[in-house]
mmCIF file with all atom_site columns, C-alpha atoms in Angstrom:
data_model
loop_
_atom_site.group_PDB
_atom_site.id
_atom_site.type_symbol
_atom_site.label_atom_id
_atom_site.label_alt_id
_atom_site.label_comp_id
_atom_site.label_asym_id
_atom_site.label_entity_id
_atom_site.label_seq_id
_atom_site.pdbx_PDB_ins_code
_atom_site.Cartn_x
_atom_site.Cartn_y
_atom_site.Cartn_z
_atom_site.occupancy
_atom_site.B_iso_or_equiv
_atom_site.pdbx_formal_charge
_atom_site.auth_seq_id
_atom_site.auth_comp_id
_atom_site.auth_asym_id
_atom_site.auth_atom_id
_atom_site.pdbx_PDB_model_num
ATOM 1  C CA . UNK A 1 1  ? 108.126 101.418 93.406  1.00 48.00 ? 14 UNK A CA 1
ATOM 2  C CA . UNK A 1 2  ? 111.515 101.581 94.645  1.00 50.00 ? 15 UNK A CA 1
ATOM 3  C CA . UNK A 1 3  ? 113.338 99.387  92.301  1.00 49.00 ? 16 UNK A CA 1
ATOM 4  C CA . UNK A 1 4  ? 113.262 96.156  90.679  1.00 50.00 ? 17 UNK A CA 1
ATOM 5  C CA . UNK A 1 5  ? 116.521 94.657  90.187  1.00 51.00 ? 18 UNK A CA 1
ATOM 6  C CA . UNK A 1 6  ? 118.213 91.576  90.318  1.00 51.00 ? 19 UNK A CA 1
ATOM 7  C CA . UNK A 1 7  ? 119.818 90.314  93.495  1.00 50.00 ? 20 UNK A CA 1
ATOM 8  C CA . UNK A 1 8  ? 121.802 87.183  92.077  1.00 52.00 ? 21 UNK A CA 1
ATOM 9  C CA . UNK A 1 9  ? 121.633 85.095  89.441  1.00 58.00 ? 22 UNK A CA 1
ATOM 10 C CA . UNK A 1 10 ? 117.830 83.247  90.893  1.00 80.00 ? 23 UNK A CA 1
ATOM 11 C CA . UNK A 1 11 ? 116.013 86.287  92.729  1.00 87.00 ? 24 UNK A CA 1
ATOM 12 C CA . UNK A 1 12 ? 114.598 89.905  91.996  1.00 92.00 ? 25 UNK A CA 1
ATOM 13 C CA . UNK A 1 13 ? 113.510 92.803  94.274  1.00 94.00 ? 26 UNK A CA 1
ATOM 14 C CA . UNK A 1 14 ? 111.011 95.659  94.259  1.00 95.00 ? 27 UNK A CA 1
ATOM 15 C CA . UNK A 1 15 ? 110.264 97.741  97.355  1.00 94.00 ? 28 UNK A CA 1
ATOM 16 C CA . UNK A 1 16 ? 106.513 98.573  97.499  1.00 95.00 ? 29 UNK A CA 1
ATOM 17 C CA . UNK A 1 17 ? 106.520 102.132 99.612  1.00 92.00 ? 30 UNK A CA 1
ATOM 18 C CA . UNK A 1 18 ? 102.422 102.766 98.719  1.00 94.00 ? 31 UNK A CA 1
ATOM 19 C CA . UNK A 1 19 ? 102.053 100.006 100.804 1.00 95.00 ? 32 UNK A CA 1
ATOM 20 C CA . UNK A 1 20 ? 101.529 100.878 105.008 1.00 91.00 ? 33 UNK A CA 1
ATOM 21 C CA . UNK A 1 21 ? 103.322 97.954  107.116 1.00 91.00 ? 34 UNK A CA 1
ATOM 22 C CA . UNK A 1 22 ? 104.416 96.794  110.564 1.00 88.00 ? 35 UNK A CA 1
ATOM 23 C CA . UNK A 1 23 ? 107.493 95.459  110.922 1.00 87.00 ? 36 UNK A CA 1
ATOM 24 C CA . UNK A 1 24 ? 108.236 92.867  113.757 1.00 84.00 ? 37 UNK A CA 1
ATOM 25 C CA . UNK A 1 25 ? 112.026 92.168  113.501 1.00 80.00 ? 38 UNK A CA 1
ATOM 26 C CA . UNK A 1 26 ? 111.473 91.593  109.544 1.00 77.00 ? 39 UNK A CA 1
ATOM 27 C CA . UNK A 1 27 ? 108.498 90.085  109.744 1.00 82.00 ? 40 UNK A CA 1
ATOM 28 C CA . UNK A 1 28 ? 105.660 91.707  107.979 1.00 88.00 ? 41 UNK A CA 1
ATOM 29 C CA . UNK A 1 29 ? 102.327 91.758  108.213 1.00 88.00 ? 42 UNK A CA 1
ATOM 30 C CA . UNK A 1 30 ? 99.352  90.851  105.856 1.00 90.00 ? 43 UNK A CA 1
ATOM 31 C CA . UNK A 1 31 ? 98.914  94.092  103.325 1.00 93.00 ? 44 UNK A CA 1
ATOM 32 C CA . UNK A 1 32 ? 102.439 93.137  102.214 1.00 95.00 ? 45 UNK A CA 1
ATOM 33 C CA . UNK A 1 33 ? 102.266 89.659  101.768 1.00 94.00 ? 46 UNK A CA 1
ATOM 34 C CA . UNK A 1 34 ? 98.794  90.435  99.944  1.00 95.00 ? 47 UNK A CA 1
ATOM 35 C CA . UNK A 1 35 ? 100.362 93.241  97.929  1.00 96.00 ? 48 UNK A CA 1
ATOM 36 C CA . UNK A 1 36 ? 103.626 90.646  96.987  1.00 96.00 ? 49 UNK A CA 1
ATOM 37 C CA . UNK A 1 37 ? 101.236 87.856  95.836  1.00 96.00 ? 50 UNK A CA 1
ATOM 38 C CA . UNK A 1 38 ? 99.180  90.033  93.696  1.00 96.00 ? 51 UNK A CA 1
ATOM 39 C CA . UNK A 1 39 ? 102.344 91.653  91.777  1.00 95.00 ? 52 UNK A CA 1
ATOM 40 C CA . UNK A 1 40 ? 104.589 88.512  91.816  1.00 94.00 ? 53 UNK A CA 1
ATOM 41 C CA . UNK A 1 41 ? 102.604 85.025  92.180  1.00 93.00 ? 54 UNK A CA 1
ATOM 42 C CA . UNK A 1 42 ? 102.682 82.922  95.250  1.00 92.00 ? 55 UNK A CA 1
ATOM 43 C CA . UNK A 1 43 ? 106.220 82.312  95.106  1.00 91.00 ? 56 UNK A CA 1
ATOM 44 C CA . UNK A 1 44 ? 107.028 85.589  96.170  1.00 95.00 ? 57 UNK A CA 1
ATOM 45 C CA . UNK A 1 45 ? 108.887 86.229  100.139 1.00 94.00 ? 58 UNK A CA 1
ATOM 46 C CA . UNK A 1 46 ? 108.033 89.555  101.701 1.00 95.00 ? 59 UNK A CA 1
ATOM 47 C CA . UNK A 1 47 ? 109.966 91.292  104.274 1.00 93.00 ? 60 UNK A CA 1
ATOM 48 C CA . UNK A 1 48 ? 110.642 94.763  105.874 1.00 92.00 ? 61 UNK A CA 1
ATOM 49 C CA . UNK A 1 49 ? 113.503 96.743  106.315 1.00 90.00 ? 62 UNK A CA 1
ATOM 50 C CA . UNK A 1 50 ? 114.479 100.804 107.065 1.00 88.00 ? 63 UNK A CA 1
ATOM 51 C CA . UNK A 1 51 ? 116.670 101.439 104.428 1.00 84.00 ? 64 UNK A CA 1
ATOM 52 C CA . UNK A 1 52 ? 117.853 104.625 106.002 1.00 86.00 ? 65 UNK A CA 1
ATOM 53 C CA . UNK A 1 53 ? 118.557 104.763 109.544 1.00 84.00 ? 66 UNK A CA 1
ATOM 54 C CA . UNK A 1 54 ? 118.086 108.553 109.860 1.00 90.00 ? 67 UNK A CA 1
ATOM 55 C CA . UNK A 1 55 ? 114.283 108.327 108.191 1.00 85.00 ? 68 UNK A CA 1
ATOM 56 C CA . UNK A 1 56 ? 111.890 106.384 110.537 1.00 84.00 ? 69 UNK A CA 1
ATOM 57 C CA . UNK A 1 57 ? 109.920 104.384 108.149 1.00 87.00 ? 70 UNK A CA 1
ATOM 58 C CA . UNK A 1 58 ? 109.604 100.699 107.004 1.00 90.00 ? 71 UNK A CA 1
ATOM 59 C CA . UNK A 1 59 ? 109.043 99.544  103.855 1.00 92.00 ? 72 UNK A CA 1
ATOM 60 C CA . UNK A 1 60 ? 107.397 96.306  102.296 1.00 94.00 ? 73 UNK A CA 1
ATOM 61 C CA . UNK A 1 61 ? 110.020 94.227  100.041 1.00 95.00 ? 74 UNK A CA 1
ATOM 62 C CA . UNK A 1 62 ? 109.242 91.793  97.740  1.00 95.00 ? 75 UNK A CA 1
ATOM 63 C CA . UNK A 1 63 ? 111.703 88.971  96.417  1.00 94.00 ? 76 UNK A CA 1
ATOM 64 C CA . UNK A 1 64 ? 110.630 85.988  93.630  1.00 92.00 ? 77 UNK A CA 1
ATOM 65 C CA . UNK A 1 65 ? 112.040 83.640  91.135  1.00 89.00 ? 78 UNK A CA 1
ATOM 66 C CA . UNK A 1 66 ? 113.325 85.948  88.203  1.00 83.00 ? 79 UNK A CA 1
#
């Protein structure tokens, strides 16, 4: 897990980097939806993102209702 933590006053994160995904522009693709909805309900949103330009490597996000 990368973190959990809140992003404003309605919405939490967690980065899932167990989790092998291809990004398309921040679109994901199905293991990271799948792995969202099993840790955070169907109300989750799953994206990807590099969080560090200098380490080639996308990671599966997860946002929901806190």
């Amino acid at each position: 897990m990368i973190k959990v933590s809140r992003v404003d006053a309605k919405s939490c994160l967690e980065g899932l980097p167990w989790v092998q995904v291809i990004c398309n522009k921040g679109e994901v693709d199905q293991p990271c939806w799948l792995a969202c909805q099993q840790r955070h309900g169907l109300t989750v949103k799953a994206y990807c993102d590099n969080p560090d330009p200098d380490f080639p490597r996308y990671f599966c996000y997860c946002t929901w209702p806190c």
